[in-house]
mmCIF file of C-alpha atoms and ligand atoms in Angstrom:
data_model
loop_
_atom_site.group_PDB
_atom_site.id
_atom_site.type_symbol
_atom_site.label_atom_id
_atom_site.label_comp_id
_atom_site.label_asym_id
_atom_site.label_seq_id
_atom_site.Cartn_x
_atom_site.Cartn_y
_atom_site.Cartn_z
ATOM 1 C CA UNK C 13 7.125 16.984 -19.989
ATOM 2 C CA UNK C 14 8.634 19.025 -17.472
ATOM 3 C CA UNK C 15 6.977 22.509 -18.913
ATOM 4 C CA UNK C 16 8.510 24.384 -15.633
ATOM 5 C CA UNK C 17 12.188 22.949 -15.769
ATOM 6 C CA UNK C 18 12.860 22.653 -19.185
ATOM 7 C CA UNK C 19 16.843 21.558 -19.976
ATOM 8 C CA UNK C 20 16.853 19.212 -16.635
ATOM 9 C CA UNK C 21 17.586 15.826 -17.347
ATOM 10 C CA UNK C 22 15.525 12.781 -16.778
ATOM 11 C CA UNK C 23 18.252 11.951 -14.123
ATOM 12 C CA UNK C 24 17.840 14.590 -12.289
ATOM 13 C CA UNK C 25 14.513 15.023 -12.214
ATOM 14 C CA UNK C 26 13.728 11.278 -11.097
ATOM 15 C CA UNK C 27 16.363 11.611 -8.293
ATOM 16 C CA UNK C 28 14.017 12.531 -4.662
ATOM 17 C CA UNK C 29 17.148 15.071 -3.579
ATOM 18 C CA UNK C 30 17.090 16.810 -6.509
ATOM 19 C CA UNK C 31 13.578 17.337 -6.129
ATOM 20 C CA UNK C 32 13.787 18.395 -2.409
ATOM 21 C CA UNK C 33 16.626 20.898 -3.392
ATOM 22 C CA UNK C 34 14.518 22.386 -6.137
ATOM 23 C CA UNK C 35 11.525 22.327 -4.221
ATOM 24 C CA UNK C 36 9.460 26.343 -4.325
ATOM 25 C CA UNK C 37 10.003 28.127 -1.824
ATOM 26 C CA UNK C 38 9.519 31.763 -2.398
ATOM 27 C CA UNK C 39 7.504 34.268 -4.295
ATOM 28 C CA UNK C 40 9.976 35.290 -6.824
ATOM 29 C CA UNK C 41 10.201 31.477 -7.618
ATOM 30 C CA UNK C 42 6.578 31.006 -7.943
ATOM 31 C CA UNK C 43 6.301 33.641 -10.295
ATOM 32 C CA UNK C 44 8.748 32.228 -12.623
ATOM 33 C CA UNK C 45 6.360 29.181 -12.881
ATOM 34 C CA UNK C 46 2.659 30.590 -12.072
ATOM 35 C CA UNK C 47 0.687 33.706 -12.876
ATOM 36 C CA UNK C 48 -0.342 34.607 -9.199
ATOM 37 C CA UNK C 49 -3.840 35.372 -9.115
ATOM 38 C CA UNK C 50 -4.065 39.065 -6.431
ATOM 39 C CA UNK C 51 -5.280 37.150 -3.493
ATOM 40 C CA UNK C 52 -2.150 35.102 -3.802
ATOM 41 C CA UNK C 53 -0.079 37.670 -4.319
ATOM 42 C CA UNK C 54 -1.149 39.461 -1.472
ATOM 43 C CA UNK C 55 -0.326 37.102 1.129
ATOM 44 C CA UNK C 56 3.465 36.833 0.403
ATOM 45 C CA UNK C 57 5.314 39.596 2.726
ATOM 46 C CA UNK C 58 2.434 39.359 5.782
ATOM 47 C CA UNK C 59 4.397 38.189 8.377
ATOM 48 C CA UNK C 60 0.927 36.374 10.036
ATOM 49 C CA UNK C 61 0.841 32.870 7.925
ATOM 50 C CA UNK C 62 3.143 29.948 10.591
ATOM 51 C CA UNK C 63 3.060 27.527 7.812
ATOM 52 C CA UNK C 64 5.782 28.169 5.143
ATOM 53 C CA UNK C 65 5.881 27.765 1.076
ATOM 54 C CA UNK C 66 7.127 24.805 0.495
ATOM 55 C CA UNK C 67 5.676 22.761 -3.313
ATOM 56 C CA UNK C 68 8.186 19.773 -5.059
ATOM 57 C CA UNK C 69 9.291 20.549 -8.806
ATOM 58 C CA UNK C 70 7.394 17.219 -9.757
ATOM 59 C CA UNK C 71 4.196 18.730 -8.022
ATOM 60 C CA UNK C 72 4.119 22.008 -9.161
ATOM 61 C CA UNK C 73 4.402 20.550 -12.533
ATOM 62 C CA UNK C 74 0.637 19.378 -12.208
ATOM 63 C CA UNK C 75 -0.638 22.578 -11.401
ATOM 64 C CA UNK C 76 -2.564 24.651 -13.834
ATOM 65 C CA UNK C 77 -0.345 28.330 -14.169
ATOM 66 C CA UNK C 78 -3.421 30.177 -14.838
ATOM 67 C CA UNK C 79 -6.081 28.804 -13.183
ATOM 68 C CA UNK C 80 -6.350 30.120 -9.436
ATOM 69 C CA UNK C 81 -9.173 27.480 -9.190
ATOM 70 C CA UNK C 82 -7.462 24.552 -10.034
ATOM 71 C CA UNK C 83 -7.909 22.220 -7.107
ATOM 72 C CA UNK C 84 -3.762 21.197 -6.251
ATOM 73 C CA UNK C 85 -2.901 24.846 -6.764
ATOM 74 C CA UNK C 86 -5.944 25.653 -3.908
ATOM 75 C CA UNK C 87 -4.513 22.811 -1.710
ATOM 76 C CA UNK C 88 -0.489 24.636 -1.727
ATOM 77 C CA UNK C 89 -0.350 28.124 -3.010
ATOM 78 C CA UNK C 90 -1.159 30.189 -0.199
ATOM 79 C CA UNK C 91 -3.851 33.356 -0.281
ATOM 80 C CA UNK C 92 -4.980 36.203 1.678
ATOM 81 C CA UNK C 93 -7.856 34.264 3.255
ATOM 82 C CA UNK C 94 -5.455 32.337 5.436
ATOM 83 C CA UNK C 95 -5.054 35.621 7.733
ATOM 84 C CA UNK C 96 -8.861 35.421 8.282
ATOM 85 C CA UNK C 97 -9.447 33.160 11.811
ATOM 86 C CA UNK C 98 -12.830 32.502 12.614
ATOM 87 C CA UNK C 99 -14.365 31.099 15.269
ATOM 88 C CA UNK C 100 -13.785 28.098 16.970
ATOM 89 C CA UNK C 101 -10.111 28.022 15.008
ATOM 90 C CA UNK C 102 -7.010 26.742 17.463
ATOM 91 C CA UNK C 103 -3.635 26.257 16.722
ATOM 92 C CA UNK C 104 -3.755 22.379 18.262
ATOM 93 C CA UNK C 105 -7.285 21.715 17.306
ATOM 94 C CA UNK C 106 -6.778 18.121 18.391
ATOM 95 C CA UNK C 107 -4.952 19.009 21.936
ATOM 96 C CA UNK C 108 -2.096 16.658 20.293
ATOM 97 C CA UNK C 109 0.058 18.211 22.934
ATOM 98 C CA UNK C 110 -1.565 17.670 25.904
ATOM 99 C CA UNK C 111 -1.933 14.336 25.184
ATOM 100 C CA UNK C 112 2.146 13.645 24.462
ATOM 101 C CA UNK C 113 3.629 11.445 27.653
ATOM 102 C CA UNK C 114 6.879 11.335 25.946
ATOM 103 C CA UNK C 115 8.479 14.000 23.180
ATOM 104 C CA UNK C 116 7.574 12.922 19.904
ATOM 105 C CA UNK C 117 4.305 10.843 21.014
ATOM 106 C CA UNK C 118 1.373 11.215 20.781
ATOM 107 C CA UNK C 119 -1.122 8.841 23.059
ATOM 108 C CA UNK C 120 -4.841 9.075 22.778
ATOM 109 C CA UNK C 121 -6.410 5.796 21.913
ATOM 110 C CA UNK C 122 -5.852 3.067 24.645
ATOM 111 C CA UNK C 123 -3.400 0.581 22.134
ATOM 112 C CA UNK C 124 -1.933 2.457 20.072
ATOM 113 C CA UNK C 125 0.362 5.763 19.438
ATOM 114 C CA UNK C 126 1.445 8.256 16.847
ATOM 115 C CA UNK C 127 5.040 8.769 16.520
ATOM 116 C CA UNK C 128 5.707 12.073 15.143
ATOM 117 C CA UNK C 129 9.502 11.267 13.773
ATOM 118 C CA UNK C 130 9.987 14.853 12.324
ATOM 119 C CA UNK C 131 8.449 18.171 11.272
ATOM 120 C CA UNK C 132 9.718 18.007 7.911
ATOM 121 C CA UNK C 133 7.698 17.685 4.776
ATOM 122 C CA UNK C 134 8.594 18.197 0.653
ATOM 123 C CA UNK C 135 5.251 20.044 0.572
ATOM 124 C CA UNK C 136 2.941 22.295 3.148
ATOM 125 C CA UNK C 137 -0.882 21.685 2.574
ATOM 126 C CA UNK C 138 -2.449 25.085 3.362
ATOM 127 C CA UNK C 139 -4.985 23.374 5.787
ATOM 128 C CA UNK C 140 -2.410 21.268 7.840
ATOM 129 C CA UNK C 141 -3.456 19.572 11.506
ATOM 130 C CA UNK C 142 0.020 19.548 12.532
ATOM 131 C CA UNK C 143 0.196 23.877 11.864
ATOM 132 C CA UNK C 144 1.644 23.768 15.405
ATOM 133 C CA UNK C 145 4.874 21.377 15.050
ATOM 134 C CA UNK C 146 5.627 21.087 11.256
ATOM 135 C CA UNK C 147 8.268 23.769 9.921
ATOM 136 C CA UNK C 148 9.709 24.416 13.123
ATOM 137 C CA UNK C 149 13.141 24.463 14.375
ATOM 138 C CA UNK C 150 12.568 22.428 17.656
ATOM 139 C CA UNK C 151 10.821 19.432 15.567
ATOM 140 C CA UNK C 152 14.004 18.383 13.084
ATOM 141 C CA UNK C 153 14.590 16.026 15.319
ATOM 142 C CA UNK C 154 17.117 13.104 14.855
ATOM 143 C CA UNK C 155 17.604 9.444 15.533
ATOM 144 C CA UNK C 156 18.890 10.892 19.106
ATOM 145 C CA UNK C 157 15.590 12.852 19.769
ATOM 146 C CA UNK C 158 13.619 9.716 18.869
ATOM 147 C CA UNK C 159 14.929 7.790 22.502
ATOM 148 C CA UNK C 160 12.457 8.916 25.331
ATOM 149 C CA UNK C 161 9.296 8.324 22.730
ATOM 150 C CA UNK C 162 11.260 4.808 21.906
ATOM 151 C CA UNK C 163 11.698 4.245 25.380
ATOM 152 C CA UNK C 164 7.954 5.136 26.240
ATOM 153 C CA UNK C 165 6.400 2.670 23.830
ATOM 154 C CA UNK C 166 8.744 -0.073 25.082
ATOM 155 C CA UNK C 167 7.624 0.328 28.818
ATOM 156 C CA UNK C 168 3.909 0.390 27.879
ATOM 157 C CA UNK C 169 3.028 -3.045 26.917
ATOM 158 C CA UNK C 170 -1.229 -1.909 25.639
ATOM 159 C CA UNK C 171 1.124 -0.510 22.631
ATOM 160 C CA UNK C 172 0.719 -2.598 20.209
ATOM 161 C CA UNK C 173 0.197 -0.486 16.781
ATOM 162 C CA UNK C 174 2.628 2.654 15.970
ATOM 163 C CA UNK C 175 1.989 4.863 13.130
ATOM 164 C CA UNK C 176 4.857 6.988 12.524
ATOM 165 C CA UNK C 177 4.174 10.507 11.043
ATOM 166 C CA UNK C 178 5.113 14.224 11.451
ATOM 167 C CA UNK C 179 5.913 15.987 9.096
ATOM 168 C CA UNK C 180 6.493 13.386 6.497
ATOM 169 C CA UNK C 181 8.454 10.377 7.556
ATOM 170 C CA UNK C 182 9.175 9.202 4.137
ATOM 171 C CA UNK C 183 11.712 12.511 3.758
ATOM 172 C CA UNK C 184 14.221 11.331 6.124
ATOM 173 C CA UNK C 185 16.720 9.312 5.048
ATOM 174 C CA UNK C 186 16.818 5.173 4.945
ATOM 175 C CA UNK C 187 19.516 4.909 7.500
ATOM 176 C CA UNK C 188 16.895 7.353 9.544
ATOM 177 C CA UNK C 189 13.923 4.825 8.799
ATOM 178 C CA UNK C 190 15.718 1.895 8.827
ATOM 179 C CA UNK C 191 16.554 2.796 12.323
ATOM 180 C CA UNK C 192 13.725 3.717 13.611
ATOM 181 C CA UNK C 193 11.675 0.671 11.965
ATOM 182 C CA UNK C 194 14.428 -1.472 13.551
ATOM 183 C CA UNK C 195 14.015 -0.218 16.887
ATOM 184 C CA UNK C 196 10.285 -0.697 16.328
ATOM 185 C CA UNK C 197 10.371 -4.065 15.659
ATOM 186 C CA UNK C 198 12.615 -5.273 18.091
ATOM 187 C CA UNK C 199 9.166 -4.402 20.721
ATOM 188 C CA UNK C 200 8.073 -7.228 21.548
ATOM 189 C CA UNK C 201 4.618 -6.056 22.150
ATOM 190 C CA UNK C 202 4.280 -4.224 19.419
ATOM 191 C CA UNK C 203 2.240 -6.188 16.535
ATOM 192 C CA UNK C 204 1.911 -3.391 13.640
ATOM 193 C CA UNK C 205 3.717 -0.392 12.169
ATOM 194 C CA UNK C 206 2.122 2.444 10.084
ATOM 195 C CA UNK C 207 3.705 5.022 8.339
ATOM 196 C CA UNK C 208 1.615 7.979 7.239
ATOM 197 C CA UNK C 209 2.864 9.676 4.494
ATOM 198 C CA UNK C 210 1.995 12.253 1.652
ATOM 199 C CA UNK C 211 5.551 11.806 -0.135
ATOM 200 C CA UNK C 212 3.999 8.975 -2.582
ATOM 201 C CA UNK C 213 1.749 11.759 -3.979
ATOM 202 C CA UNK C 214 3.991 14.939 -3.868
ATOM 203 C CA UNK C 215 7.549 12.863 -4.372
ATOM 204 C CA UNK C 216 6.825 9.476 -6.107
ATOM 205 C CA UNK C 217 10.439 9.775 -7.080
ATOM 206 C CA UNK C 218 11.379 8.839 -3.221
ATOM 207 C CA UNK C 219 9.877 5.567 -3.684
ATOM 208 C CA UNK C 220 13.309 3.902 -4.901
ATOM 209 C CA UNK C 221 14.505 0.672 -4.993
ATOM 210 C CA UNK C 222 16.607 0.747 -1.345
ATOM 211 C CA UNK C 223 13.706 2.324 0.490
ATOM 212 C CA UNK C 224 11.113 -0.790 -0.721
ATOM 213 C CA UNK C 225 14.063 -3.239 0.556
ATOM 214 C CA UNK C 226 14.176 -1.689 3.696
ATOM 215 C CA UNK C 227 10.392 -1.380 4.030
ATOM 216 C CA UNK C 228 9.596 -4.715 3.555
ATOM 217 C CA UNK C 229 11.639 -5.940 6.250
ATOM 218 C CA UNK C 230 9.408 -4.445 8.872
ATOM 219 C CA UNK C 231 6.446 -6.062 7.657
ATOM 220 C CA UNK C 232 3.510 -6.389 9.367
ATOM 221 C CA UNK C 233 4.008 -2.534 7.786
ATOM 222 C CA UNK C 234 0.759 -0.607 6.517
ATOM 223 C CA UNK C 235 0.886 2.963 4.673
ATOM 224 C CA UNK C 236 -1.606 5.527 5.234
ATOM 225 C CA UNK C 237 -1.268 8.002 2.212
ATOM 226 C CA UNK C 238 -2.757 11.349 1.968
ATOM 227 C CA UNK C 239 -4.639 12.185 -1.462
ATOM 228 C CA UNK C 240 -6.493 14.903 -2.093
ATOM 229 C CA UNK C 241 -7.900 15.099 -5.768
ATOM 230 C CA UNK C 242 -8.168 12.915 -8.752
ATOM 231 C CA UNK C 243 -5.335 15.368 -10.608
ATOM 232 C CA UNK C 244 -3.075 14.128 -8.309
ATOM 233 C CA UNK C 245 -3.283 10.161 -9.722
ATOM 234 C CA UNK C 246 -0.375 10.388 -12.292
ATOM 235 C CA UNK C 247 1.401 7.546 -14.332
ATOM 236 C CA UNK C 248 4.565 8.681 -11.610
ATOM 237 C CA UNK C 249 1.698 7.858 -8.623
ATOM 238 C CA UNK C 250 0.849 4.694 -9.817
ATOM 239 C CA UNK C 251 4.122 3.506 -10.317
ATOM 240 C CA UNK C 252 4.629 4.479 -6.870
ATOM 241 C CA UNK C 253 1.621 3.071 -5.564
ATOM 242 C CA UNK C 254 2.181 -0.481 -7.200
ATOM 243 C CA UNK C 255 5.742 -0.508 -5.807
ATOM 244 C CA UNK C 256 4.756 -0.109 -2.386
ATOM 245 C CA UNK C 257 1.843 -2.765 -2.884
ATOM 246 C CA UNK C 258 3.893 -5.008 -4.396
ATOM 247 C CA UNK C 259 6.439 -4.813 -1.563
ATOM 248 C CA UNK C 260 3.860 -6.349 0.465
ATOM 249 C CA UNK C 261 2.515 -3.043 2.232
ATOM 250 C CA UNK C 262 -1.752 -2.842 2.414
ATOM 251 C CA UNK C 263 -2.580 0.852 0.784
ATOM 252 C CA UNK C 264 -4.710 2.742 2.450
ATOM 253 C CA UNK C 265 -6.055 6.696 1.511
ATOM 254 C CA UNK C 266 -6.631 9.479 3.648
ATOM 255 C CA UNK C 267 -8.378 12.921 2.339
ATOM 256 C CA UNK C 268 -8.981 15.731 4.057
ATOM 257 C CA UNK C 269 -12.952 17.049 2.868
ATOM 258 C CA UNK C 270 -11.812 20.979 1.015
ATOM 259 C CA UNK C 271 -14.218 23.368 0.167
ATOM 260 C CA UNK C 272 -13.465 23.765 -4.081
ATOM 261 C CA UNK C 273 -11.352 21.500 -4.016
ATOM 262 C CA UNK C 274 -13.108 18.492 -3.566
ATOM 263 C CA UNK C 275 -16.387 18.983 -2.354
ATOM 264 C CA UNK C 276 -18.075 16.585 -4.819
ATOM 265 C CA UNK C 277 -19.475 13.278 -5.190
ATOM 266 C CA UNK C 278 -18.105 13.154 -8.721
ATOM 267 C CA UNK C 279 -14.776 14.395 -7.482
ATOM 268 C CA UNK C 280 -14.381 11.952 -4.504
ATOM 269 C CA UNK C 281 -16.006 9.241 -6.473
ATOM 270 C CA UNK C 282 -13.449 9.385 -9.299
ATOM 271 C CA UNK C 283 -10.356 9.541 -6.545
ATOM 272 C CA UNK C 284 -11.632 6.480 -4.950
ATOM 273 C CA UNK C 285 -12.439 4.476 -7.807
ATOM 274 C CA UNK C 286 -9.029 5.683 -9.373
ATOM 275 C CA UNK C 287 -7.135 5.049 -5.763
ATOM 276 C CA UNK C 288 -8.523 1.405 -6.103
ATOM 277 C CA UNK C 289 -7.379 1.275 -9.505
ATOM 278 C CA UNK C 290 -4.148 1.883 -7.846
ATOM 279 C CA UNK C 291 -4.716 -0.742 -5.111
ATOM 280 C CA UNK C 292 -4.773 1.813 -2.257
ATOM 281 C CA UNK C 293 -7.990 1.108 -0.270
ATOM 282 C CA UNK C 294 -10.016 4.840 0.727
ATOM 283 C CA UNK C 295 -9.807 4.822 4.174
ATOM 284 C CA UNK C 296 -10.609 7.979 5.631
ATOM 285 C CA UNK C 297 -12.571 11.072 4.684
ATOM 286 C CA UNK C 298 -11.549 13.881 7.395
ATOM 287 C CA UNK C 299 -13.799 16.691 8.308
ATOM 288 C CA UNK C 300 -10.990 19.546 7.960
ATOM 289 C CA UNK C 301 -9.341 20.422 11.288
ATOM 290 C CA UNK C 302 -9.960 24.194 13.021
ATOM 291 C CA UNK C 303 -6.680 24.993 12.097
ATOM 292 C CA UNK C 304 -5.795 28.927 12.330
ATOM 293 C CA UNK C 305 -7.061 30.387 8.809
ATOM 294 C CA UNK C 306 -8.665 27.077 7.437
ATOM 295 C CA UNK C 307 -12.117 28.661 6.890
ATOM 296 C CA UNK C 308 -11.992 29.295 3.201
ATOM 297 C CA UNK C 309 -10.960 25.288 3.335
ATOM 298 C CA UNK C 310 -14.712 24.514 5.334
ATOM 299 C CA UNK C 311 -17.292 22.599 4.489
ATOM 300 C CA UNK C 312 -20.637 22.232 6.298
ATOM 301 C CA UNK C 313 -20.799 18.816 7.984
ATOM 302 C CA UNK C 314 -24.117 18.255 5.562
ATOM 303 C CA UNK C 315 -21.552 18.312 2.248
ATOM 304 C CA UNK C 316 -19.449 15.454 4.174
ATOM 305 C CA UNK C 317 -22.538 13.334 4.751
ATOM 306 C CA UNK C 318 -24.457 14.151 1.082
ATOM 307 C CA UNK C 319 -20.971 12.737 -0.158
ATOM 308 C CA UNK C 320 -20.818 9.605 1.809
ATOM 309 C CA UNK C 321 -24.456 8.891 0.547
ATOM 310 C CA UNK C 322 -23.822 9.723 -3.155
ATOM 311 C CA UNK C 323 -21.509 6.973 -2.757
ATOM 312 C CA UNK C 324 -22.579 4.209 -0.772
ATOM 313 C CA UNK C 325 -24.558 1.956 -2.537
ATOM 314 C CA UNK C 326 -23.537 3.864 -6.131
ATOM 315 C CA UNK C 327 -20.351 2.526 -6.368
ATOM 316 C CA UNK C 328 -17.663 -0.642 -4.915
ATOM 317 C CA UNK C 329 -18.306 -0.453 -1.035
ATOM 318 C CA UNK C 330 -14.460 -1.017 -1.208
ATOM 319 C CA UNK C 331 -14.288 2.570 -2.385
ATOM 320 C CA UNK C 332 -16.531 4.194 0.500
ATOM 321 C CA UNK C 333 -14.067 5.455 3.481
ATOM 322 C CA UNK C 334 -15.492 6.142 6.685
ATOM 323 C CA UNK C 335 -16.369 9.939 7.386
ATOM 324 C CA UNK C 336 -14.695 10.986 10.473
ATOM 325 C CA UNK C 337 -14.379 14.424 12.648
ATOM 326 C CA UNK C 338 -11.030 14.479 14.585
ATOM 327 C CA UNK C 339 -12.902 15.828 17.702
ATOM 328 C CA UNK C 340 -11.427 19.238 18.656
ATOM 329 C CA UNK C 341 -10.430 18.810 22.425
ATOM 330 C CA UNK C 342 -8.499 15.833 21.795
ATOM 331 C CA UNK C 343 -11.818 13.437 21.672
ATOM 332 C CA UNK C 344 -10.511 11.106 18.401
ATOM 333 C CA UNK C 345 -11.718 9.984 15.584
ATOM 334 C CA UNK C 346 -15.409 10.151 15.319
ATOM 335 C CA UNK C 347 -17.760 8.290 12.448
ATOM 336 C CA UNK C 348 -20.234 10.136 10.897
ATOM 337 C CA UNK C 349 -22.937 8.057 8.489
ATOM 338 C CA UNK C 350 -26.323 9.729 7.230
ATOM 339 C CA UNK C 351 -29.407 8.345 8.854
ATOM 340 C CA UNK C 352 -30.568 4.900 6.857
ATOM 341 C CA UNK C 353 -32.012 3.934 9.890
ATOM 342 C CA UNK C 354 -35.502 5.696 9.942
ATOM 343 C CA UNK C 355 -37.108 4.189 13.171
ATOM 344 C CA UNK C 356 -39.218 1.454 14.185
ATOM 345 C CA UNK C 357 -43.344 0.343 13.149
ATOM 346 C CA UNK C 358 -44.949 -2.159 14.541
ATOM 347 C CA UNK C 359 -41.802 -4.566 15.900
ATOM 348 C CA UNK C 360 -40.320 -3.502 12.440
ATOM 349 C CA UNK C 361 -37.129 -1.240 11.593
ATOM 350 C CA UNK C 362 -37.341 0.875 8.559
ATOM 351 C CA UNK C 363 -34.578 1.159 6.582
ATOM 352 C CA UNK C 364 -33.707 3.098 3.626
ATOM 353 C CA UNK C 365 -31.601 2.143 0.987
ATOM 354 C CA UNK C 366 -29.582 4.089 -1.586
ATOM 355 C CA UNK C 367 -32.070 4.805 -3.622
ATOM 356 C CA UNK C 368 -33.935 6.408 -1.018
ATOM 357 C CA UNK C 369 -36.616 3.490 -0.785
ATOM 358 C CA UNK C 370 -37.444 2.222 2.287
ATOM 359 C CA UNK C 371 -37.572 -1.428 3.538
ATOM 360 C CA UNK C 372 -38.677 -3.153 7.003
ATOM 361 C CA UNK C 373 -36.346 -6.014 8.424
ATOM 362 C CA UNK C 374 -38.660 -7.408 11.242
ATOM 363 C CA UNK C 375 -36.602 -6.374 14.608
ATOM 364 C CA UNK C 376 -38.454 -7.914 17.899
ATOM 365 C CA UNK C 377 -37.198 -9.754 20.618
ATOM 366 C CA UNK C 378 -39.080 -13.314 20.891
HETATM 367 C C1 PLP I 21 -5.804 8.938 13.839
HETATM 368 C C2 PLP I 21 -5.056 8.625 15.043
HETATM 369 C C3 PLP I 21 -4.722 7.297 15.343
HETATM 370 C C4 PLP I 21 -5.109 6.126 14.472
HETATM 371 O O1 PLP I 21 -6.490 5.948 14.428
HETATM 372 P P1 PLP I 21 -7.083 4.691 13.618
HETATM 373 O O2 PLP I 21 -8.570 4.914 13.659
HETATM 374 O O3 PLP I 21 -6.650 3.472 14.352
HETATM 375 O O4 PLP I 21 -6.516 4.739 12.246
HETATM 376 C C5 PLP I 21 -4.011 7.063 16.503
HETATM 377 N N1 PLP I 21 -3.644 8.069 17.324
HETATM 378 C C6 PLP I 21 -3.971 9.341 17.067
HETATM 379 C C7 PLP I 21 -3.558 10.391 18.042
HETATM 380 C C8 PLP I 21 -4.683 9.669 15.918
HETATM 381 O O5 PLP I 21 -4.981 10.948 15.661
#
């Protein structure tokens, strides 16, 4: 089972801080598990790449040794192409900073914030939004760091949904959550609590017993997790998955659109149909952020739409997300949907459907 770590027990390997300890961090380690392919190679010992190695035991487990292709390997194993910055690229695509009234916060949307509770996660994706604060010394913050961005939400009463994410919350430990949910809930004002998390896909193993009990204290609590390919939709996942769902806490997906990775409407058809399986709802397909060396990562705007269309209609509408570009600039979220609506004849609107036929609803004022 464990090809990479044979001799570990089942013990150890189900336990989250045996994972984090064991977790990849440098070439010589990744060699011991993967034949590097020479554009992966080549990156280690450049000084230019801000976002370090960083892959769990558990993870690296599902990634193919030879294949440079293979999609998870694409999505963690750095390569030269991440020196390349194009046009248009910016360390804080989203302006996250300039819109952060208090440390840790992050306020762009009139009633509600992101909490950014630490700069830690058990593994980097290559193509990360948050390039600028994850890794870094000045963002493992603590419970004591956390008191101006607590203090800010209390004083502004329009706050009324908080989704706390980083880094990845879900790697700090309960006591750390179970304070900061606390505090959370003790705001009056404040109606719901996210978390948004990748640790359910990289380090099911954290899902334990004590953390659901603490979780679903908090409640109304939602989880935003971040999938990326069907490989990643294990027995381990699932088990995760149902946990959290049975603890009370709606699902919902977020994937980030990757050039050969998952570029496909088989590919994102078969996540979303298997996410559902696992009762996590698809809620968001991002165009990927301008990040610093994300070009290789790129797809044309076209490939997001084609795969919103080759699944509307073709499959559960439950399993369509909404396509969205995180404006660069700091503008938000903003929905993308190919053109059904083909204009108006004769106090008629023509409207095509999925199979590309087109129908007339009769659209006049009296
Ligand atoms: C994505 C995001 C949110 C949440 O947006 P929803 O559409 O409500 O999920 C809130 N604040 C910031 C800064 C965001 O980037």
């Amino acid at each position: 089972m464990h090809t990479f770590f044979p001799g570990i027990t089942e013990k150890e390997w189900t336990n989250w801080h045996w994972q984090i300890r064991h977790s990849v961090r440098t070439t010589e380690q990744l060699t011991r598990f993967i034949h590097l392919s020479e554009n992966e190679i080549s990156i280690f010992g450049k000084k230019a790449h801000t976002l370090p190695l960083r892959i769990t035991p558990y993870y690296l487990s599902l990634i193919d040794r030879n294949d440079p292709e293979h999609a998870l390997r694409k999505a963690f194993i750095p390569v030269l192409d991440e020196l390349i910055s194009s046009t248009g690229e910016l360390l804080d695509p989203l302006s996250e900073e300039h819109h952060s009234p208090a440390p840790n916060i992050v306020h762009r949307y009139p009633d509600r914030v992101l909490f950014l509770a630490t700069g830690f996660c058990s593994a980097y994706c290559r193509y990360c939004t948050r390039t600028h604060m994850v890794a870094k010394e000045k963002c493992h913050v603590g419970i004591k760091a956390w008191e101006p961005g607590l203090r800010y939400i209390e004083e502004h009463e329009e706050v009324r949904d908080v989704i706390i994410s980083g880094g990845d919350p879900l790697t700090m430990p309960d006591q750390h959550i179970e304070y900061l949910l606390s505090r959370l809930r003790r705001i009056g004002h404040l109606e719901i609590i996210r978390i948004g998390t990748k640790v359910p896909v990289v380090l099911p193993q954290r899902i334990t017993r004590s953390l659901l009990n603490i979780l679903k204290k908090y409640h109304p609590l939602f989880m935003s997790i971040h999938f990326t390919h069907p490989d990643e939709l294990t027995p381990e996942v699932k088990e995760a998955c149902e946990q959290l769902a049975n603890a009370g806490i709606p699902l919902g997906s977020q994937t980030v659109l990757l050039k050969g990775i998952n570029d496909e409407v088989e590919t994102m058809k078969k996540l979303f149909q298997g996410l559902l399986r696992m009762r996590v709802r698809p809620y968001y397909i991002y165009q990927c952020d301008p990040v610093p060396g994300s070009g290789h990562f790129r797809t044309t705007i076209s490939k997001g739409l084609e795969i919103i269309r080759g699944l509307r209609g073709h499959t559960s509408g439950y399993a369509v997300p909404q396509y969205v570009i995180d404006a660069p600039g700091g503008g938000g979220k903003i929905p993308l949907l190919p053109e059904y609506y083909k204009g108006h004849e004769n106090g008629y609107a023509l409207l095509e459907n999925y199979e590309g036929r087109v129908f007339r609803y009769p659209d006049y004022i009296q």
